[in-house]
Coordinates of C-alpha atoms and ligand atoms in Angstrom, one line a residue:
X1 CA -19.8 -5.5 -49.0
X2 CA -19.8 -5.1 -45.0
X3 CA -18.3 -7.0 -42.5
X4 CA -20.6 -8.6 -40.3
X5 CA -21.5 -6.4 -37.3
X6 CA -19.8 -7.9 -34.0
X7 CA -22.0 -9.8 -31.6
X8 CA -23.2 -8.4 -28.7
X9 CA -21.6 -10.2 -26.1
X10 CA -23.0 -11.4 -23.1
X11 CA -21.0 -10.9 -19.6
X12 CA -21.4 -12.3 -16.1
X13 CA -21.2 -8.8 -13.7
X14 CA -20.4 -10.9 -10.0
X15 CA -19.5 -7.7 -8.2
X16 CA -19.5 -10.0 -5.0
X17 CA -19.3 -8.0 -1.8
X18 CA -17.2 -5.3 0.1
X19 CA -15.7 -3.6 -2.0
X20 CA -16.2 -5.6 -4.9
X21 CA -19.4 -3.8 -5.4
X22 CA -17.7 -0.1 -5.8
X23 CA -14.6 -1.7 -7.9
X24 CA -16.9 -3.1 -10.2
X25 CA -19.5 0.0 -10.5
X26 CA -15.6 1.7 -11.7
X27 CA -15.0 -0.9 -14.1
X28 CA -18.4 0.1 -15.3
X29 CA -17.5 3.4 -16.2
X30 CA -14.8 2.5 -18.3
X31 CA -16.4 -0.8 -20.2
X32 CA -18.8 2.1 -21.1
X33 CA -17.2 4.5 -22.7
X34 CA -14.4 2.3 -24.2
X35 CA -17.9 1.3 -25.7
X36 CA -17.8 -2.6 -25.7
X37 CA -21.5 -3.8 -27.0
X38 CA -22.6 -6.3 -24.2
X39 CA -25.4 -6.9 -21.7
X40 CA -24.1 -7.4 -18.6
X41 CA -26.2 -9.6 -16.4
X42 CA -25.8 -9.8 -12.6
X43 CA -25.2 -12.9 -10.7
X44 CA -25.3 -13.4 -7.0
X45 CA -22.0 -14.2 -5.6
X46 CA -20.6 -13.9 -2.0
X47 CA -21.2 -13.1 1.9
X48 CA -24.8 -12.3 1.8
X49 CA -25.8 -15.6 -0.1
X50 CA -23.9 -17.7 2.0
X51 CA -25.9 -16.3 5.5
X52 CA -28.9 -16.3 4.1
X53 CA -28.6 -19.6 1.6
X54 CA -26.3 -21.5 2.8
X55 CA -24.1 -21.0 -0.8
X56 CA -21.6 -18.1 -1.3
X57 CA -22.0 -19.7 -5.3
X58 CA -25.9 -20.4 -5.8
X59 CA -26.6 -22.8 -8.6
X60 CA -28.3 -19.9 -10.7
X61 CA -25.2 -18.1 -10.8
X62 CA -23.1 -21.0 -11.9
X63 CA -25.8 -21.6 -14.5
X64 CA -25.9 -18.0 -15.3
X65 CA -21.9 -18.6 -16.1
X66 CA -22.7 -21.7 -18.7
X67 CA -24.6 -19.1 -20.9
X68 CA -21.7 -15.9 -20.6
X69 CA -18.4 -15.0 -23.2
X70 CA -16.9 -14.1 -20.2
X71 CA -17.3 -12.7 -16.5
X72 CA -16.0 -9.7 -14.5
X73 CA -15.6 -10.8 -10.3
X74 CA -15.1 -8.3 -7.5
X75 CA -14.5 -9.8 -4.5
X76 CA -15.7 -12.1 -2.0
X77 CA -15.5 -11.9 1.7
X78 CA -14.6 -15.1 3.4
X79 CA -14.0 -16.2 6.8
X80 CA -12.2 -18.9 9.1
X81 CA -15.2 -21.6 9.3
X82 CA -16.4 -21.4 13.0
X83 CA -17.1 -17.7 12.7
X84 CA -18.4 -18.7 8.9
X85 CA -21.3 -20.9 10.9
X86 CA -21.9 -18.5 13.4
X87 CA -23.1 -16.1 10.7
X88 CA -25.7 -18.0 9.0
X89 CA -29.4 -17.3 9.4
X90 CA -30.8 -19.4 12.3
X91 CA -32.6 -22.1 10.3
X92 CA -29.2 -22.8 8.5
X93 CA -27.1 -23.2 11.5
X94 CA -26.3 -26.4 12.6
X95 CA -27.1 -27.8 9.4
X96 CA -23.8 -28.8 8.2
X97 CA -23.0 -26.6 5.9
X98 CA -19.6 -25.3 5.5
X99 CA -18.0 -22.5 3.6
X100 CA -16.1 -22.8 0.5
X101 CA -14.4 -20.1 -1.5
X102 CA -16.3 -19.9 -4.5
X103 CA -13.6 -18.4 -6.9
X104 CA -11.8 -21.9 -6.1
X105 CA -14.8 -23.4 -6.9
X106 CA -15.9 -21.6 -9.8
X107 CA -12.3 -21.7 -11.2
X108 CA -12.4 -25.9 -10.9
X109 CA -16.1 -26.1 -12.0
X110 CA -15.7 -24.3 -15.4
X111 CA -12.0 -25.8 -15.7
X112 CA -10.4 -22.0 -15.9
X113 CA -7.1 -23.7 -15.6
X114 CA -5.0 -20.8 -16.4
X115 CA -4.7 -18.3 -13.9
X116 CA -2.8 -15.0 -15.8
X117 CA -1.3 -12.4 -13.6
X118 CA 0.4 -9.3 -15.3
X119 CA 2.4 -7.2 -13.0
X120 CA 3.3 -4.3 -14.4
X121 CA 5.0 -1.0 -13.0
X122 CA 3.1 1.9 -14.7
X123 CA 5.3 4.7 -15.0
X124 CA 4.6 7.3 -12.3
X125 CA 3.3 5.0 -10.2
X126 CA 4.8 6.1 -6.6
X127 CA 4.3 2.3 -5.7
X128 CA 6.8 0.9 -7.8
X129 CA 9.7 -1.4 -6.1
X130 CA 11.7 -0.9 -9.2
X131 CA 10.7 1.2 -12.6
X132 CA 10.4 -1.0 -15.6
X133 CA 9.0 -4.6 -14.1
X134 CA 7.5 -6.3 -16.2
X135 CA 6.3 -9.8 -14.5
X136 CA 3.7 -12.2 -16.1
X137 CA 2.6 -15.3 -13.9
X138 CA 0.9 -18.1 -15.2
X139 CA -0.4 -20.2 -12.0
X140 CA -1.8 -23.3 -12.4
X141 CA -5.7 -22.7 -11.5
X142 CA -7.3 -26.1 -10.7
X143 CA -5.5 -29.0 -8.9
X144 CA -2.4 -29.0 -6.3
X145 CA -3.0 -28.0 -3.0
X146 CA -6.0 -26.5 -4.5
X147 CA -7.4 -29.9 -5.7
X148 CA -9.7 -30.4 -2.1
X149 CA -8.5 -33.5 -1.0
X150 CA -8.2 -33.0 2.7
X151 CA -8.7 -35.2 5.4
X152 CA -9.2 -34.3 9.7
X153 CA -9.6 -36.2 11.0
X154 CA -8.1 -38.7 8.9
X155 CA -10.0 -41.8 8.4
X156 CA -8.5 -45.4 9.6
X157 CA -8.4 -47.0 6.0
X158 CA -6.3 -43.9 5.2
X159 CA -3.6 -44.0 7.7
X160 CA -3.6 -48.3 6.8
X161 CA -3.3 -47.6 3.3
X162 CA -0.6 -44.6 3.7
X163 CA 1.3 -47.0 6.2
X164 CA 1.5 -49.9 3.5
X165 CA 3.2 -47.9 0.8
X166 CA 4.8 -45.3 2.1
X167 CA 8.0 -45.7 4.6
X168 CA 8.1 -41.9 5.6
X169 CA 4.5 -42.2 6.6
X170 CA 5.8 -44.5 9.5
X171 CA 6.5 -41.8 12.8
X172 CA 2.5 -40.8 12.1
X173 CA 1.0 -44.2 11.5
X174 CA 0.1 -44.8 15.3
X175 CA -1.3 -41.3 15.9
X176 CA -5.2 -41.0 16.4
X177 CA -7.3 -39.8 13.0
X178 CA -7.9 -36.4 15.2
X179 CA -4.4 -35.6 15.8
X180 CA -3.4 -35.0 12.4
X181 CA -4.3 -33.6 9.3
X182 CA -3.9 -34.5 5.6
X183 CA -4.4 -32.0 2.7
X184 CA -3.0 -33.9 -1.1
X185 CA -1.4 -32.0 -3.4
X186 CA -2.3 -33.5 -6.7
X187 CA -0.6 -32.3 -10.0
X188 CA -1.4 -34.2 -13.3
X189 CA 0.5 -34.3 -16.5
X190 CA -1.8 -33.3 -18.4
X191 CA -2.8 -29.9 -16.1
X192 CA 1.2 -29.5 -15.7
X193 CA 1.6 -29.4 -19.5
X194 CA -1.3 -27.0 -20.3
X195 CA -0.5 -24.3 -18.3
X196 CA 3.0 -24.6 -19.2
X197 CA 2.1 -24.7 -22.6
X198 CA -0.2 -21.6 -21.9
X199 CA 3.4 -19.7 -20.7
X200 CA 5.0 -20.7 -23.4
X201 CA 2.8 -19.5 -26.1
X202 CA 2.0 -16.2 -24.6
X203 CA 5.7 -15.8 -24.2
X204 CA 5.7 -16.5 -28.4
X205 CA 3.2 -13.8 -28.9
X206 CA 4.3 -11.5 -27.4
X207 CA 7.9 -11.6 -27.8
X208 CA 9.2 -12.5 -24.2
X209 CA 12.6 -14.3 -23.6
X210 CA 12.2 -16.2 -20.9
X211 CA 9.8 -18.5 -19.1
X212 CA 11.0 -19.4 -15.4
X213 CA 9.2 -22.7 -13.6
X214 CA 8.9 -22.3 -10.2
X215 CA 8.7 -25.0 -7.9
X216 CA 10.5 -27.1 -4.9
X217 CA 11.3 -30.3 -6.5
X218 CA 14.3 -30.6 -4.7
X219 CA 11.9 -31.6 -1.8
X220 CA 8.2 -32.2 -2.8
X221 CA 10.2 -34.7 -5.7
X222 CA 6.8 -36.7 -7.1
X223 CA 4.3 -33.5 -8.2
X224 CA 6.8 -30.5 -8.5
X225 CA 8.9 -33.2 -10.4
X226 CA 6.5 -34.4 -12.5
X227 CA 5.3 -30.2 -13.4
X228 CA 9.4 -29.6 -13.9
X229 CA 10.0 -32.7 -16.1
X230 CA 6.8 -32.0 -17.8
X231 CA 7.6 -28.0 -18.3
X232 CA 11.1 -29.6 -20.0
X233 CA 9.2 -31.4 -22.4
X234 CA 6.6 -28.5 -23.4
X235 CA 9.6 -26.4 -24.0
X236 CA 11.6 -28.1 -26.2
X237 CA 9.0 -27.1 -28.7
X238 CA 9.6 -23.7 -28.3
X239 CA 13.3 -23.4 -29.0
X240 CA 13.4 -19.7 -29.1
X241 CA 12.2 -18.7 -25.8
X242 CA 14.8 -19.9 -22.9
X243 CA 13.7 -22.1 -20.2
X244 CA 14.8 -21.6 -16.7
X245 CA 13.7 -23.1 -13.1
X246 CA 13.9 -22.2 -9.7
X247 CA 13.0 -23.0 -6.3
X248 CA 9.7 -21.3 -4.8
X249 CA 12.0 -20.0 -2.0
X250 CA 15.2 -18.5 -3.5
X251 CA 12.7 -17.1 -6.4
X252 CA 11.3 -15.0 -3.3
X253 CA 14.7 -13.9 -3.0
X254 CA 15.7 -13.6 -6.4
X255 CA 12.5 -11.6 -7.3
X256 CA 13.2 -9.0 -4.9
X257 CA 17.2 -9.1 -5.7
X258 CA 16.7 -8.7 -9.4
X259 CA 13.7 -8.4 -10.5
X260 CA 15.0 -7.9 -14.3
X261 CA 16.4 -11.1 -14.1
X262 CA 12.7 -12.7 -14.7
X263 CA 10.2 -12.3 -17.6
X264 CA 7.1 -15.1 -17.8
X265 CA 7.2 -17.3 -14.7
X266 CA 5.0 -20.8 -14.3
X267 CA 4.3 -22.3 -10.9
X268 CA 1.7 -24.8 -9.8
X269 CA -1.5 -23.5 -8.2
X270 CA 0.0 -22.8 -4.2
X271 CA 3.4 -21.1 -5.6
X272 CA 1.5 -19.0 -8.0
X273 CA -0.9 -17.8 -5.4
X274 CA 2.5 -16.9 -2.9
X275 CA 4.6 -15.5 -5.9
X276 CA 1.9 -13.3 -7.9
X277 CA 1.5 -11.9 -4.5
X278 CA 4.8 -10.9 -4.1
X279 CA 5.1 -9.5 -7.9
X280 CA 1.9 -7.5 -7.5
X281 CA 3.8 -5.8 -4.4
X282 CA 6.4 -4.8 -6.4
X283 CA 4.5 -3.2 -8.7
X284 CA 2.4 -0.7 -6.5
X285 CA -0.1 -3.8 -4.3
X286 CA -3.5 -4.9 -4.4
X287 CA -4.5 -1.4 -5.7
X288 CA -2.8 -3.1 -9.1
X289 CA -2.9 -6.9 -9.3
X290 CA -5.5 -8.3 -11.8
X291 CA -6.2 -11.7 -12.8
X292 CA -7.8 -13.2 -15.4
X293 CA -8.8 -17.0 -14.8
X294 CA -9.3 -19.0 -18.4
X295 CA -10.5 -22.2 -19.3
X296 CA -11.0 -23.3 -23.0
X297 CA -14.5 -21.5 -23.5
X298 CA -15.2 -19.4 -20.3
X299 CA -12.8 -17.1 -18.9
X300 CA -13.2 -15.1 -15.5
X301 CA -11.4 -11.2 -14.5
X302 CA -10.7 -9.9 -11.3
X303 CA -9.0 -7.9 -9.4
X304 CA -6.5 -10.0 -7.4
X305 CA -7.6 -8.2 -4.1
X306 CA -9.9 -8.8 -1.6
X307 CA -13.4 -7.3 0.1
X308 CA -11.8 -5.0 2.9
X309 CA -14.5 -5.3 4.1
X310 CA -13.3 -2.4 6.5
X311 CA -13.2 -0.7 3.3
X312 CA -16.2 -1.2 2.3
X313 CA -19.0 1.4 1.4
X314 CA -16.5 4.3 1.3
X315 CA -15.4 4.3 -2.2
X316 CA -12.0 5.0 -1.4
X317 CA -9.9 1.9 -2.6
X318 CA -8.1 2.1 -5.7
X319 CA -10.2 0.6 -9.0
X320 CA -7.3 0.3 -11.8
X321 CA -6.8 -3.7 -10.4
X322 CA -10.2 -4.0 -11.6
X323 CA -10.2 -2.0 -14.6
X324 CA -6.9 -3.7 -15.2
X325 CA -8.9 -7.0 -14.9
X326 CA -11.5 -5.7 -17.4
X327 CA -8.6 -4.7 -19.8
X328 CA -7.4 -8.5 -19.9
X329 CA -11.0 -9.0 -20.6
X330 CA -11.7 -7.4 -23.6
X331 CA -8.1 -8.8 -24.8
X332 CA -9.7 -12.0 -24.4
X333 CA -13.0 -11.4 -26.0
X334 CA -10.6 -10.7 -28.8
X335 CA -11.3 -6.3 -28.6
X336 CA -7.5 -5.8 -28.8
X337 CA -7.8 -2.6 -29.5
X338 CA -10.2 -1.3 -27.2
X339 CA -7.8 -3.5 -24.3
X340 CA -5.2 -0.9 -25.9
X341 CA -7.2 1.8 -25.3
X342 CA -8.3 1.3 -21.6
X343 CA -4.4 0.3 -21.5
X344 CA -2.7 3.6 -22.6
X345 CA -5.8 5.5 -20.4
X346 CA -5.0 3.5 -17.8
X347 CA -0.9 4.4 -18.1
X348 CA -1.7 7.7 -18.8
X349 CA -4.1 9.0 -15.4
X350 CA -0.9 6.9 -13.4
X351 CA 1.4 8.5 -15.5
X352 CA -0.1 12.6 -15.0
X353 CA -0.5 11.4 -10.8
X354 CA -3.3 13.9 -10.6
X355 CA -5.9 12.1 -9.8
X356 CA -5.0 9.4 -7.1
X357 CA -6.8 6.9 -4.4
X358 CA -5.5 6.9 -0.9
X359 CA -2.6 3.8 -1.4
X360 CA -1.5 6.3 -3.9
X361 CA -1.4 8.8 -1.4
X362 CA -3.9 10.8 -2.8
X363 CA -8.0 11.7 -1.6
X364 CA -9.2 11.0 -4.9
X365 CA -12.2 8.7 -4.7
X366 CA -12.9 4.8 -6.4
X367 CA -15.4 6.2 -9.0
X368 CA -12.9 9.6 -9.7
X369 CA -10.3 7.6 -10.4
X370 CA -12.5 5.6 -12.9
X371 CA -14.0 8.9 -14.5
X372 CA -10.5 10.0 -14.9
X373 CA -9.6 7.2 -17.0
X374 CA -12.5 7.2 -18.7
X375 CA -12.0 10.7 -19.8
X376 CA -8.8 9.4 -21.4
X377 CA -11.1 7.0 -24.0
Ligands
LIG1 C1 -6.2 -15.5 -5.1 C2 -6.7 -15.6 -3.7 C3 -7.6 -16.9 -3.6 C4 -6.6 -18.1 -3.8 C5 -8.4 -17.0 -2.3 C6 -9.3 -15.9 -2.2 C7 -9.1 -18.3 -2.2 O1 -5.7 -15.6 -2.8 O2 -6.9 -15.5 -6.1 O3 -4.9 -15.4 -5.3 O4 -6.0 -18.6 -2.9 O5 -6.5 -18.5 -5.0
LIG2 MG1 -3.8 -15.2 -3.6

């Protein structure tokens, strides 16, 4: 008798633009030789749709994502929304449109409500704040800050409503709608306990001690409050992992004070953008933050950096965020041992320092560093 042969997956390639385009073309390499069986079919994501469409994330692409196991995302270039205008084709200026980032978008459409950041100093890496981090964030993907809800100017039944129930709404009840702004931050129990609960159980699987909640609920008392009293609950089921909680501020601190002090952290969406920021410094910078965004059927890799767009076309940036990113996907897919593989290759070109990209202070290009990993497969 023979096992059924594996599926041949299907995955979303959104290289994006800048220098999404070259990371991705890297990650190629790799996915390649590591030999996962897919077709990889390209959807059009970023700058050049929004000029000439109007849409950054065209409705074919978001189709093409209800029909994928998974996607890998370069990057996407965005900009402040006057200049955003400006750059449209003629016919679309003036229109109305206005630009939107897509991975928010994309992330809230297809409910990826776990946003999973490894930071991980490689050995060898010249980067590394500290040898031996070892930082997983779990950031809440889809509501908070994040959720949209943003008012300027602020309509009149707004500022009525707001003045009725709320007393500390009172020194900004007489200003004019255009004078202020208002952006809700909007938390929910039941997104609170799911990522949580994601934190929780990766910390299970993989043997971790600790999960730290960050938040501010000494301040922002009705959503951090309800994601802290929530995380309480979700961890009394897990009575062998410790919980512990911190402020989004002194875990700045903290972080950079003793970073061996933390193991899995949880934050809702805005924190866990700021702090997977700072734990991706520490372990050697954009060149290394990935980030794998995943909902119940559909989840989404990238490489937590940017376009650089004044990077762009030069094939210089480092890909092993990216091929990082890919790793996490074939984890996901369930290929755990060809995520091991592109793993240990991965540890071992940072590990030799031969062949290195200019933030590692080296000349070697994008696609070199990708061949050099590959060779390790
Ligand atoms: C990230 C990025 C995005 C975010 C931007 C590009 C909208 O900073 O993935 O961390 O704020 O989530
Ligand atoms: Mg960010």
């Amino acid at each position: 008798m023979t096992s059924e042969a594996p599926r041949k997956r299907r995955i979303a390639w959104l290289p994006g633009d800048g220098v999404g385009v070259e990371v991705l073309e890297a990650a190629q390499i790799v996915l390649a030789k590591v030999g996962l069986d897919a077709d990889y079919i390209h959807g059009d994501i970023g700058w050049e749709q929004w000029r000439t469409e109007g849409d950054a994330f065209p409705q074919r692409t978001i189709d093409l994502l209800k029909t994928v196991d998974a996607a890998l995302f370069g990057a996407i270039t965005s900009k402040p929304a006057k200049i955003a205008e400006t750059e449209l084709v003629p016919a679309l200026r003036g229109t109305g449109l206005s630009y939107r980032s897509p991975i928010v978008r994309m992330r809230q459409l297809f409910d990826l409500y776990v946003c999973l950041r490894p930071c991980k100093a490689y050995p060898g890496n010249p980067l590394n704040y500290r040898e031996g981090i070892d930082l997983v964030v779990f950031r809440e993907n889809t509501e908070d800050l994040y959720a949209g809800v943003e008012f300027v100017p602020v309509p009149a039944d707004l500022s009525t409503t707001l003045a009725k129930l709320s007393k500390p709404f009172a020194p900004f009840k007489d200003l004019s709608g255009d004078d202020y702004a208002v952006s809700a931050k909007i938390n929910t129990r039941r997104g609170s306990e799911r990522i949580v609960r994601a934190a929780f159980e990766f910390a299970r699987r993989f043997g971790r001690k600790k999960v730290t909640v960050v938040h501010k609920a000494n301040v922002v008392r009705a959503t951090d409050g309800l994601f802290l009293e929530t995380a309480r609950e979700v961890a009394r089921g897990y009575g062998d992992i410790a919980l512990d909680d911190a402020n989004i501020d002194a875990m700045c601190m903290w972080l950079l004070k003793n970073p061996f002090n933390y193991d899995v952290l949880v934050a809702p969406n805005l924190y866990g953008d700021i702090i997977s920021d700072l734990c991706a410094q520490m372990v050697g910078g954009l060149g290394f933050g990935c980030s794998g965004n995943i909902g119940d059927t559909l989840a989404v890799f990238e490489p937590t950096h940017g376009s650089a767009p004044k990077h762009a076309g030069q094939r210089k940036v480092n890909p092993i965020a990216t091929i990082l990113a890919a790793r996490m996907m074939l984890d996901w897919l369930g290929e755990t041992e060809m995520a091991s593989a592109v793993e240990r290759a991965t540890a071992a070109v940072i590990a030799e320092g031969r062949v290195r990209t200019y933030d590692l202070g080296g000349s070697h290009s994008t696609l070199e560093m990708a061949r050099a990993i590959a060779d390790h497969l």
